[in-house]
Coordinates of C-alpha atoms and ligand atoms in Angstrom, one line a residue:
Chain U
X1 CA 14.5 -47.2 -15.2
X2 CA 17.2 -45.5 -17.2
X3 CA 16.9 -41.7 -17.4
X4 CA 16.0 -41.8 -21.1
X5 CA 13.0 -44.0 -20.3
X6 CA 11.4 -41.3 -18.2
X7 CA 9.0 -39.8 -20.7
X8 CA 6.8 -36.8 -20.1
X9 CA 3.7 -38.9 -19.3
X10 CA 5.4 -40.8 -16.6
X11 CA 6.5 -37.6 -15.0
X12 CA 3.1 -36.1 -15.2
X13 CA 1.5 -39.2 -13.7
X14 CA 3.9 -39.2 -10.8
X15 CA 3.4 -35.6 -10.2
X16 CA -0.4 -35.8 -10.0
X17 CA -0.3 -33.8 -6.8
X18 CA 1.0 -30.8 -8.7
X19 CA -1.7 -31.0 -11.3
X20 CA -3.1 -27.6 -12.1
X21 CA -6.8 -27.7 -12.7
X22 CA -9.7 -25.3 -12.5
X23 CA -13.0 -27.0 -11.7
X24 CA -15.6 -24.4 -12.0
X25 CA -19.0 -25.2 -10.7
X26 CA -20.5 -23.3 -13.6
X27 CA -18.5 -20.7 -15.3
X28 CA -19.2 -17.4 -13.6
X29 CA -20.5 -15.0 -16.2
X30 CA -19.7 -17.4 -19.0
X31 CA -21.4 -20.3 -20.7
X32 CA -19.1 -23.3 -20.4
X33 CA -19.4 -25.3 -17.2
X34 CA -15.9 -26.8 -16.8
X35 CA -12.4 -25.5 -17.3
X36 CA -9.6 -28.1 -17.2
X37 CA -6.1 -26.7 -17.4
X38 CA -3.5 -29.2 -18.6
X39 CA -1.5 -30.6 -15.7
X40 CA 2.0 -29.2 -15.6
X41 CA 5.2 -29.8 -13.9
X42 CA 6.5 -27.0 -11.7
X43 CA 6.3 -25.1 -8.6
X44 CA 4.1 -25.8 -5.6
X45 CA 0.4 -25.4 -6.1
X46 CA -2.2 -24.4 -3.6
X47 CA -5.8 -25.2 -3.2
X48 CA -8.2 -22.2 -3.1
X49 CA -11.9 -21.7 -3.3
X50 CA -13.5 -18.5 -4.4
X51 CA -17.0 -17.3 -5.1
X52 CA -16.8 -15.3 -8.3
X53 CA -20.0 -13.4 -9.4
X54 CA -22.1 -15.7 -7.3
X55 CA -20.5 -19.0 -8.4
X56 CA -18.2 -21.2 -6.4
X57 CA -14.9 -22.0 -8.0
X58 CA -12.3 -24.4 -6.7
X59 CA -8.8 -24.6 -8.1
X60 CA -5.3 -25.8 -7.5
X61 CA -2.9 -23.4 -9.0
X62 CA 0.8 -22.3 -8.9
X63 CA 1.0 -20.1 -5.8
X64 CA 2.3 -17.3 -8.0
X65 CA -1.0 -16.8 -9.8
X66 CA -2.5 -13.4 -9.1
X67 CA -6.2 -12.9 -8.7
X68 CA -6.2 -11.0 -11.9
X69 CA -4.7 -14.0 -13.8
X70 CA -7.2 -16.4 -12.4
X71 CA -10.1 -14.2 -13.5
X72 CA -8.7 -13.6 -17.0
X73 CA -6.7 -16.7 -17.9
X74 CA -8.5 -19.4 -16.0
X75 CA -12.1 -18.2 -15.7
X76 CA -12.2 -16.3 -19.0
X77 CA -13.5 -13.3 -17.3
X78 CA -11.6 -10.9 -19.5
X79 CA -13.7 -7.8 -18.6
X80 CA -11.1 -7.1 -15.9
X81 CA -8.1 -5.6 -17.6
X82 CA -4.4 -5.9 -17.1
X83 CA -2.9 -2.4 -17.6
X84 CA 0.3 -2.1 -15.6
X85 CA 0.2 -5.3 -13.5
X86 CA 1.9 -3.2 -10.7
X87 CA -0.9 -1.4 -8.9
X88 CA -0.4 1.8 -10.8
X89 CA -3.4 2.1 -13.1
X90 CA -6.6 0.5 -11.6
X91 CA -7.6 -1.3 -14.8
X92 CA -7.7 -4.5 -12.8
X93 CA -10.1 -3.3 -10.1
X94 CA -12.6 -5.8 -8.7
X95 CA -14.5 -6.2 -5.5
X96 CA -13.3 -8.7 -2.9
X97 CA -15.9 -9.1 -0.1
X98 CA -17.4 -5.8 -1.3
X99 CA -14.2 -3.8 -1.2
X100 CA -12.4 -2.5 -4.3
X101 CA -8.9 -3.9 -4.7
X102 CA -6.2 -4.1 -7.5
X103 CA -6.5 -7.8 -8.5
X104 CA -3.0 -7.6 -10.1
X105 CA -1.3 -7.1 -6.7
X106 CA -2.8 -9.9 -4.8
X107 CA -2.4 -13.7 -5.0
X108 CA -5.5 -15.8 -5.7
X109 CA -4.3 -18.1 -2.9
X110 CA -4.7 -15.2 -0.4
X111 CA -8.4 -15.1 -1.1
X112 CA -9.5 -18.6 -0.1
X113 CA -13.2 -18.4 0.9
X114 CA -13.5 -14.8 -0.4
X115 CA -16.3 -13.4 -2.6
X116 CA -15.2 -11.7 -5.8
X117 CA -17.3 -9.5 -8.1
X118 CA -16.0 -8.5 -11.5
X119 CA -17.5 -6.2 -14.1
X120 CA -19.3 -9.3 -15.6
X121 CA -21.1 -9.7 -12.3
X122 CA -22.1 -6.1 -11.7
X123 CA -25.3 -5.8 -13.9
X124 CA -28.4 -7.4 -12.6
X125 CA -30.7 -9.7 -14.7
X126 CA -33.0 -6.7 -15.0
X127 CA -30.4 -4.6 -16.8
X128 CA -27.2 -2.6 -16.6
X129 CA -26.0 -1.2 -13.3
X130 CA -26.8 2.5 -13.0
X131 CA -23.1 3.3 -13.3
X132 CA -22.8 1.4 -16.5
X133 CA -25.8 3.3 -17.9
X134 CA -24.4 6.6 -16.7
X135 CA -21.0 5.9 -18.4
X136 CA -22.8 5.3 -21.7
X137 CA -25.0 8.4 -21.3
X138 CA -22.1 10.6 -20.4
X139 CA -19.6 9.1 -22.8
X140 CA -17.3 8.2 -19.9
X141 CA -14.7 6.6 -22.2
X142 CA -13.0 6.6 -25.5
X143 CA -11.1 3.3 -26.1
X144 CA -12.9 1.7 -23.1
X145 CA -9.8 -0.2 -21.8
X146 CA -9.9 1.5 -18.3
X147 CA -13.7 1.4 -18.1
X148 CA -14.4 -1.8 -16.3
X149 CA -11.9 -0.8 -13.6
X150 CA -13.4 2.7 -13.5
X151 CA -16.9 1.4 -13.0
X152 CA -15.9 -1.2 -10.4
X153 CA -13.9 1.4 -8.5
X154 CA -16.7 3.9 -8.7
X155 CA -19.3 1.4 -7.4
X156 CA -17.3 0.6 -4.3
X157 CA -16.2 4.3 -3.9
X158 CA -19.9 5.4 -3.7
X159 CA -20.4 2.8 -1.0
X160 CA -17.4 4.1 0.9
X161 CA -18.7 7.7 0.5
X162 CA -22.1 6.6 1.8
X163 CA -20.5 5.2 4.9
X164 CA -18.9 8.6 5.4
X165 CA -15.3 7.5 4.8
X166 CA -13.1 10.6 4.3
X167 CA -10.6 11.3 1.5
X168 CA -7.6 13.5 1.0
X169 CA -10.1 16.1 -0.5
X170 CA -12.2 16.2 2.7
X171 CA -11.8 19.5 4.4
X172 CA -13.2 18.5 7.8
X173 CA -12.5 14.9 8.8
X174 CA -15.3 14.9 11.3
X175 CA -18.1 16.6 9.3
X176 CA -20.8 15.0 7.2
X177 CA -19.3 14.2 3.8
X178 CA -20.5 16.1 0.7
X179 CA -19.5 14.3 -2.5
X180 CA -18.3 17.2 -4.6
X181 CA -16.6 16.8 -8.0
X182 CA -13.2 17.3 -6.2
X183 CA -14.1 14.4 -3.9
X184 CA -15.0 12.2 -6.8
X185 CA -11.8 13.0 -8.6
X186 CA -9.6 12.3 -5.5
X187 CA -11.4 9.1 -4.7
X188 CA -11.0 7.9 -8.3
X189 CA -7.4 8.8 -8.6
X190 CA -6.4 5.1 -8.5
X191 CA -7.9 4.7 -11.9
X192 CA -5.8 6.1 -14.8
X193 CA -7.5 6.8 -18.1
X194 CA -5.0 7.1 -21.0
X195 CA -7.7 8.7 -23.1
X196 CA -8.3 11.3 -20.4
X197 CA -12.0 10.9 -20.3
X198 CA -11.9 12.2 -16.8
X199 CA -14.5 15.0 -17.0
X200 CA -17.1 12.6 -18.4
X201 CA -16.2 9.9 -15.9
X202 CA -16.7 12.4 -13.0
X203 CA -20.0 13.5 -14.6
X204 CA -21.2 9.9 -15.0
X205 CA -20.3 9.1 -11.4
X206 CA -22.1 12.2 -10.2
X207 CA -25.2 11.2 -12.1
X208 CA -25.2 7.8 -10.7
X209 CA -24.5 9.1 -7.1
X210 CA -27.4 11.6 -7.4
X211 CA -29.6 8.8 -8.8
X212 CA -28.7 6.7 -5.7
X213 CA -26.7 4.2 -7.7
X214 CA -24.6 1.3 -6.5
Chain V
X1 CA 8.1 -14.2 -10.6
X2 CA 10.4 -16.8 -9.0
X3 CA 8.7 -19.9 -7.7
X4 CA 7.9 -20.0 -4.0
X5 CA 6.0 -22.2 -1.6
X6 CA 3.1 -20.7 0.3
X7 CA 1.3 -21.3 3.6
X8 CA -1.5 -19.7 5.5
X9 CA -0.5 -19.0 9.1
X10 CA -3.2 -19.6 11.7
X11 CA -1.7 -17.5 14.5
X12 CA 0.9 -14.8 15.1
X13 CA 3.2 -17.3 16.9
X14 CA 2.8 -19.8 14.1
X15 CA 3.6 -17.1 11.5
X16 CA 6.7 -16.0 13.3
X17 CA 7.9 -19.5 13.7
X18 CA 7.3 -20.4 10.0
X19 CA 9.3 -17.4 8.8
X20 CA 12.2 -18.1 11.3
X21 CA 12.5 -21.7 10.1
X22 CA 13.4 -20.8 6.6
X23 CA 16.0 -18.2 5.6
X24 CA 14.2 -17.3 2.4
X25 CA 10.7 -17.0 4.0
X26 CA 8.8 -13.7 4.2
X27 CA 5.5 -12.6 5.7
X28 CA 2.9 -11.4 3.2
X29 CA 0.1 -9.1 4.3
X30 CA -1.6 -6.8 1.8
X31 CA 1.1 -7.9 -0.7
X32 CA 0.9 -4.5 -2.4
X33 CA 4.7 -3.9 -2.0
X34 CA 6.1 -7.4 -1.8
X35 CA 4.3 -8.8 -4.8
X36 CA 5.2 -5.7 -6.9
X37 CA 8.9 -6.3 -6.0
X38 CA 8.6 -10.0 -6.6
X39 CA 7.3 -9.5 -10.1
X40 CA 10.3 -7.4 -10.9
X41 CA 12.7 -9.9 -9.4
X42 CA 13.9 -7.4 -6.7
X43 CA 12.5 -9.6 -3.9
X44 CA 12.9 -13.3 -4.3
X45 CA 11.4 -15.1 -1.3
X46 CA 11.4 -18.9 -1.5
X47 CA 8.4 -19.2 0.9
X48 CA 5.5 -16.9 1.7
X49 CA 3.7 -17.0 5.0
X50 CA 0.3 -15.4 4.6
X51 CA -0.7 -13.4 7.7
X52 CA -4.1 -12.4 6.6
X53 CA -5.9 -14.8 8.8
X54 CA -4.1 -14.4 12.1
X55 CA -6.4 -11.7 13.6
X56 CA -4.5 -8.5 14.7
X57 CA -7.1 -6.5 12.7
X58 CA -8.7 -4.4 15.5
X59 CA -8.2 -0.9 16.8
X60 CA -8.6 -1.0 20.6
X61 CA -8.1 1.5 23.4
X62 CA -5.0 1.1 25.6
X63 CA -4.9 1.4 29.4
X64 CA -3.1 4.7 29.2
X65 CA -5.8 6.3 27.0
X66 CA -4.1 5.7 23.6
X67 CA -5.0 3.3 20.8
X68 CA -3.5 0.0 19.8
X69 CA -3.7 -0.6 16.0
X70 CA -3.5 -4.2 14.9
X71 CA -0.7 -4.9 12.4
X72 CA -3.3 -6.2 9.9
X73 CA -5.7 -3.2 10.1
X74 CA -6.0 -1.9 6.6
X75 CA -4.9 1.7 5.8
X76 CA -8.4 2.6 4.6
X77 CA -10.0 1.3 7.8
X78 CA -7.5 3.1 10.0
X79 CA -8.0 6.4 8.1
X80 CA -11.8 6.1 8.4
X81 CA -11.9 5.1 12.1
X82 CA -13.8 7.9 14.0
X83 CA -11.2 7.9 16.8
X84 CA -8.4 8.4 14.4
X85 CA -10.2 11.1 12.6
X86 CA -11.1 13.0 15.7
X87 CA -8.0 12.5 17.9
X88 CA -5.1 11.7 15.5
X89 CA -6.0 13.9 12.5
X90 CA -2.3 13.9 11.4
X91 CA -2.4 10.2 11.0
X92 CA -5.7 10.1 9.1
X93 CA -4.4 12.8 6.8
X94 CA -1.1 11.0 6.1
X95 CA -2.9 7.8 5.3
X96 CA -5.4 9.5 3.0
X97 CA -2.5 11.2 1.1
X98 CA -1.0 7.9 0.3
X99 CA -1.5 5.5 -2.6
X100 CA -5.1 5.0 -3.9
X101 CA -8.5 3.9 -2.5
X102 CA -7.9 0.3 -3.9
X103 CA -4.4 0.1 -2.5
X104 CA -5.4 1.4 1.0
X105 CA -8.1 -1.3 1.1
X106 CA -5.3 -3.9 1.0
X107 CA -2.3 -2.2 2.6
X108 CA -1.8 -3.0 6.2
X109 CA -0.3 -1.1 9.1
X110 CA 2.8 -3.3 9.4
X111 CA 3.3 -3.7 5.6
X112 CA 3.1 0.1 5.2
X113 CA 5.9 0.6 7.8
X114 CA 8.0 -2.0 6.1
X115 CA 7.5 -1.0 2.5
X116 CA 10.7 -0.5 0.6
X117 CA 12.3 2.5 -1.1
X118 CA 11.1 3.9 -4.4
X119 CA 14.7 4.9 -5.4
X120 CA 14.6 4.4 -9.2
X121 CA 17.8 2.3 -9.2
X122 CA 16.6 0.0 -6.6
X123 CA 13.8 -0.8 -9.1
X124 CA 16.2 -1.2 -12.1
X125 CA 17.8 -4.6 -11.7
X126 CA 20.4 -3.9 -14.4
X127 CA 21.9 -1.0 -12.3
X128 CA 24.2 -1.2 -9.2
X129 CA 22.4 -0.8 -5.9
X130 CA 23.8 -1.6 -2.5
X131 CA 20.4 -2.1 -1.1
X132 CA 19.3 -4.6 -3.7
X133 CA 22.7 -6.2 -4.2
X134 CA 25.1 -5.4 -1.3
X135 CA 28.5 -4.4 -2.6
X136 CA 27.4 -3.5 -6.1
X137 CA 27.6 0.3 -5.6
X138 CA 25.0 3.0 -5.6
X139 CA 23.8 4.2 -9.0
X140 CA 21.9 7.1 -7.5
X141 CA 25.0 9.0 -6.2
X142 CA 25.9 10.0 -9.7
X143 CA 22.5 9.4 -11.3
X144 CA 19.0 10.7 -11.3
X145 CA 18.5 11.5 -7.6
X146 CA 15.5 13.9 -7.5
X147 CA 13.6 11.6 -5.1
X148 CA 16.7 10.7 -2.9
X149 CA 17.7 11.6 0.6
X150 CA 19.4 14.8 1.8
X151 CA 19.7 13.8 5.5
X152 CA 21.2 10.8 7.3
X153 CA 22.4 9.2 4.1
X154 CA 25.8 7.5 3.5
X155 CA 28.1 7.0 0.5
X156 CA 26.6 3.5 0.2
X157 CA 23.0 4.6 -0.2
X158 CA 20.9 7.8 -0.4
X159 CA 17.5 6.2 -0.5
X160 CA 14.4 7.6 1.2
X161 CA 11.6 5.8 3.0
X162 CA 8.4 6.3 1.0
X163 CA 5.7 5.9 3.7
X164 CA 3.4 8.7 4.5
X165 CA 1.8 6.9 7.5
X166 CA 5.2 6.3 9.2
X167 CA 5.9 10.1 9.1
X168 CA 2.7 10.8 11.0
X169 CA 3.4 8.0 13.5
X170 CA 6.8 9.4 14.1
X171 CA 5.3 12.8 14.9
X172 CA 3.0 11.0 17.4
X173 CA 5.7 8.9 19.0
X174 CA 4.0 5.6 18.2
X175 CA 5.4 2.3 19.5
X176 CA 5.8 -0.8 17.4
X177 CA 5.0 -4.0 19.1
X178 CA 6.4 -7.3 17.9
X179 CA 6.5 -11.0 18.7
X180 CA 9.6 -13.1 18.0
X181 CA 9.8 -16.7 16.9
X182 CA 10.8 -17.8 20.5
X183 CA 7.5 -16.3 21.8
X184 CA 9.0 -13.2 23.4
X185 CA 7.6 -9.8 22.6
X186 CA 9.1 -6.3 22.6
X187 CA 8.2 -2.7 21.9
X188 CA 10.3 -0.6 19.6
X189 CA 9.8 3.2 19.5
X190 CA 9.1 4.1 15.9
X191 CA 12.1 6.4 16.0
X192 CA 14.3 3.3 16.3
X193 CA 12.4 0.9 14.0
X194 CA 14.1 2.1 10.8
X195 CA 17.9 2.2 10.5
X196 CA 20.0 4.8 8.6
X197 CA 21.7 3.2 5.6
X198 CA 25.3 3.4 6.9
X199 CA 27.4 0.7 5.3
X200 CA 24.5 -1.8 5.3
X201 CA 21.6 -0.2 3.4
X202 CA 20.0 -3.7 2.9
X203 CA 19.4 -3.8 6.7
X204 CA 16.5 -1.4 6.8
X205 CA 15.0 -2.1 10.3
X206 CA 16.0 -3.5 13.7
X207 CA 13.7 -6.4 13.2
X208 CA 15.1 -10.0 13.1
X209 CA 14.1 -12.7 10.6
X210 CA 10.7 -14.0 11.7
X211 CA 10.0 -11.1 14.1
X212 CA 6.3 -10.2 13.4
X213 CA 4.9 -6.8 14.0
X214 CA 1.7 -7.4 16.0
X215 CA 0.5 -3.8 16.6
X216 CA 1.4 -0.1 16.6
X217 CA 0.4 1.7 19.9
X218 CA -0.4 5.4 19.8
X219 CA 0.0 7.4 23.0
X220 CA -3.0 9.4 24.3
X221 CA -4.2 12.0 21.9
X222 CA -2.1 15.2 21.6
X223 CA -4.2 18.3 21.5
X224 CA -3.4 21.0 18.9
X225 CA -3.7 21.5 15.2
X226 CA -2.9 18.3 13.2
X227 CA -1.5 18.8 9.8
X228 CA -0.1 16.6 7.0
X229 CA 1.4 18.5 4.0
X230 CA 2.6 16.4 1.1
X231 CA 4.3 17.9 -1.9
X232 CA 4.3 15.6 -4.9
X233 CA 4.6 15.5 -8.7
X234 CA 0.9 15.3 -9.2
X235 CA -2.1 16.1 -7.1
X236 CA -3.0 12.5 -6.1
X237 CA -1.7 8.9 -6.3
X238 CA 2.0 9.8 -6.1
X239 CA 4.7 9.4 -3.5
X240 CA 5.9 12.4 -1.5
X241 CA 8.7 14.6 -2.8
X242 CA 8.8 16.1 0.7
X243 CA 6.1 15.8 3.3
X244 CA 5.5 17.2 6.8
X245 CA 3.5 15.8 9.6
X246 CA 3.0 18.4 12.3
X247 CA 1.1 18.9 15.6
X248 CA 1.1 22.5 16.7
X249 CA -0.2 24.3 19.8
X250 CA -0.8 28.0 19.9
X251 CA 0.0 30.1 23.0
X252 CA -2.0 33.0 24.3
X253 CA -0.2 35.5 22.1
X254 CA -1.4 33.6 19.1
X255 CA 2.0 32.3 18.2
X256 CA 3.0 28.6 18.0
X257 CA 4.1 27.5 21.5
X258 CA 4.9 23.9 20.9
X259 CA 5.3 21.9 17.7
X260 CA 6.2 18.5 16.5
X261 CA 7.6 18.2 13.0
X262 CA 8.3 15.0 11.2
X263 CA 9.4 15.0 7.6
X264 CA 9.0 12.5 4.8
X265 CA 11.0 12.4 1.6
X266 CA 14.2 13.6 3.3
X267 CA 15.8 10.5 4.7
X268 CA 15.9 6.7 5.0
X269 CA 13.4 7.1 7.8
X270 CA 10.9 9.7 9.0
X271 CA 13.0 12.7 10.0
X272 CA 12.3 14.4 13.3
X273 CA 14.7 16.4 15.4
X274 CA 13.2 16.9 18.9
X275 CA 15.9 19.4 19.9
X276 CA 14.8 21.7 17.0
X277 CA 11.2 21.6 18.4
X278 CA 12.4 23.2 21.6
X279 CA 13.4 26.3 19.6
X280 CA 9.9 26.8 18.2
X281 CA 9.5 30.2 20.0
X282 CA 12.4 31.5 17.9
X283 CA 10.4 30.9 14.7
X284 CA 10.4 28.6 11.7
X285 CA 13.9 29.5 10.4
X286 CA 15.5 28.6 13.6
X287 CA 13.7 25.3 13.8
X288 CA 14.5 24.5 10.2
X289 CA 18.2 25.2 10.7
X290 CA 18.3 22.5 13.3
X291 CA 16.1 20.0 11.5
X292 CA 18.2 20.4 8.4
X293 CA 21.7 20.6 10.0
X294 CA 24.1 18.4 8.0
X295 CA 21.9 18.2 4.9
X296 CA 23.9 17.0 1.9
X297 CA 22.2 17.4 -1.5
X298 CA 22.9 16.3 -5.0
X299 CA 22.5 18.5 -8.1
X300 CA 19.0 16.9 -8.6
X301 CA 17.6 17.3 -5.1
X302 CA 19.2 20.6 -3.9
X303 CA 15.6 22.0 -3.7
X304 CA 14.6 19.7 -0.9
X305 CA 15.9 21.7 2.1
X306 CA 14.2 24.8 0.8
X307 CA 11.0 22.9 0.3
X308 CA 11.2 21.5 3.8
X309 CA 11.7 25.0 5.2
X310 CA 8.8 26.4 3.4
X311 CA 6.5 23.6 4.5
X312 CA 7.5 24.1 8.1
X313 CA 7.0 27.9 7.9
X314 CA 3.6 27.5 6.2
X315 CA 2.5 25.0 8.9
X316 CA 3.5 27.5 11.7
X317 CA 1.8 30.4 9.9
X318 CA -1.4 28.3 9.5
X319 CA -1.4 27.4 13.2
X320 CA -0.9 31.0 14.2
X321 CA -3.9 32.2 12.1
X322 CA -6.2 29.3 13.2
Ligands
FAD401 C1 1.1 2.5 -7.2 C2 1.4 2.6 -5.7 C3 1.4 3.8 -5.1 C4 1.7 4.0 -3.8 N1 1.7 5.2 -3.2 C5 2.0 5.4 -1.9 C6 2.0 6.6 -1.3 O1 1.7 7.6 -1.9 N2 2.4 6.7 0.0 C7 2.7 5.6 0.8 O2 2.9 5.7 1.9 N3 2.6 4.4 0.2 C8 2.3 4.2 -1.1 N4 2.3 3.0 -1.7 C9 2.8 1.9 -0.9 C10 1.8 1.2 -0.1 O3 1.4 2.0 1.0 C11 2.5 -0.1 0.5 O4 2.6 -1.0 -0.6 C12 1.6 -0.8 1.5 O5 1.4 0.1 2.6 C13 2.3 -2.1 2.0 O6 1.5 -2.8 2.9 P1 1.1 -4.3 2.6 O7 0.3 -4.8 3.7 O8 0.5 -4.5 1.2 O9 2.6 -4.9 2.6 P2 3.2 -6.3 2.0 O10 3.5 -6.0 0.6 O11 2.3 -7.4 2.3 O12 4.5 -6.4 2.9 C14 5.5 -5.4 2.8 C15 6.7 -5.9 3.7 O13 6.3 -5.9 5.1 C16 6.5 -7.2 5.6 N5 5.4 -7.5 6.6 C17 4.1 -7.4 6.3 N6 3.4 -7.6 7.5 C18 4.3 -7.8 8.4 C19 4.2 -8.0 9.9 N7 3.0 -8.1 10.5 N8 5.3 -8.2 10.6 C20 6.5 -8.1 10.0 N9 6.7 -7.9 8.6 C21 5.6 -7.7 7.9 C22 6.5 -8.2 4.4 O14 7.3 -9.3 4.6 C23 7.1 -7.3 3.4 O15 8.5 -7.3 3.5 C24 2.0 2.8 -3.0 C25 2.0 1.6 -3.6 C26 1.7 1.4 -5.0 C27 1.7 0.1 -5.6
SF4_402 S1 20.3 5.1 -3.1 FE1 20.2 3.1 -2.1 S2 18.5 2.2 -3.1 FE2 19.1 3.8 -4.5 S3 20.7 2.9 -5.9 FE3 21.8 3.7 -4.1 S4 22.0 1.9 -2.8 FE4 20.3 1.5 -4.2
FES403 S1 -3.2 -3.8 -13.8 FE1 -3.6 -3.7 -11.7 S2 -3.3 -1.6 -11.2 FE2 -2.7 -1.7 -13.3
FES404 S1 -11.2 5.2 -22.1 FE1 -9.2 4.7 -23.0 S2 -8.0 4.5 -21.2 FE2 -9.8 5.3 -20.4

């Protein structure tokens, strides 16, 4: 076959192994049941399985794909925000196996077999999560862009505090932790709010903590 | 990000071998430094070897009464470990002063030691930088150098090492354990892990391609007051301008009798001068004179030696009044 005869389809067929597809077993947090991403030429792909908001998802993606981009671009879970894409703002915070992480600074392929919870998966069928309610009641936002990350960070942070994990604001590393406002602020410092809704965010988290949230 | 191939290593030996086999291969642990640099085109590995499933994630007692911290132990878990909080307060404090809750959940012990400088020109690919592009020059020498080094630097590079954890480990005399692709293992004192920039600032450590850090061993607990003081541009979630890890013991007269002082933010590695510590009875100024001997500042970071002196004096005063 002369080079000019090699059309795009031929190449795509012969590169079936590199096909990029997302086969979602039910879209986590969304209505559609299947996502098919057009096969593409390109760099090595890697097979990965995740459980996102309770649903199993299997995909075969370019190894460069971050967890954040899988959630937003391939699973349409756009509640998780991309602020800086460099670990500096916390807008992309999700839970991986129950721990808060910056989804922008980790590759999806590194999470084969892991369980991911996003803001879409935080509420229960019976209603909003106590932190979500507290953010509304306390007006813990203005534009709302940082809010999903703030709430996901806060939910995991309250769990860390319950386990007694210390922070930079903890005076005595071996004493029983008391979750003061200074503790809340320090533990939430990985989440930047460009609107500076900080006082209300702290108040909302304090309410939820006192109500036994998360 | 440049394209790369990716594999999940199943054991430390397999990981070391996989990286040694390809010149462009790198380990990836938490990914919080490497991926950031890859997105910016500063790091361009052609193959990533994921070490997140090779074990090495426990903190266990050593036969001499110390602790061995697995290379994959996350910074958050290390800081929260009851033994670290009780017996190695300076280390818990240093960890908690670094990054954010989310980042500490991913960042690993080995990755933290091997994180790269935050020199602004290292991050700016349009500028000369001998560390990023050997031979291109050093933009920081004549540039914005507030964060740069004042000790142990060279005309080729005045970068600092940004880790808080490493500074505490230096004060504690930790030992870094590695395994090489040929299966041999060795122990490197933390003082020798990082190199000074010299003529080859891109060579940051004594580790070889494919040499995997497996653990960091802490000696038995050192009694005394454990302090980590970090001065930074905002109260949280910022790298150190200057930091001090100290372990201080008070004598019967109430004055500090022995002290260990390791500084961050001053050099290409945690900066500790043991000879200075032997002069602790002569007071903080005498100790600082020796720690800071040979300091060379720029117009932007001339404040650093003074800041270091004040941190050391404050730490000694705090220990004396405890
Ligand atoms: C916004 C932000 C703020 C931060 N603030 C601070 C701060 O205040 N203080 C601070 O100290 N740090 C701070 N950090 C840096 C953070 O601590 C490091 O990114 C982290 O510790 C790196 O660990 P990792 O496991 O993610 O490393 P990775 O990114 O996975 O790897 C880093 C390097 O180590 C190598 N490596 C990893 N594991 C091994 C191994 N077992 N053997 C040999 N080589 C290995 C990798 O190949 C790579 O070169 C901050 C980071 C960000 C993004
Ligand atoms: S100080 Fe080092 S890292 Fe910074 S520009 Fe100069 S060579 Fe590069
Ligand atoms: S988008 Fe991940 S921390 Fe900003
Ligand atoms: S509410 Fe606007 S960024 Fe936080």
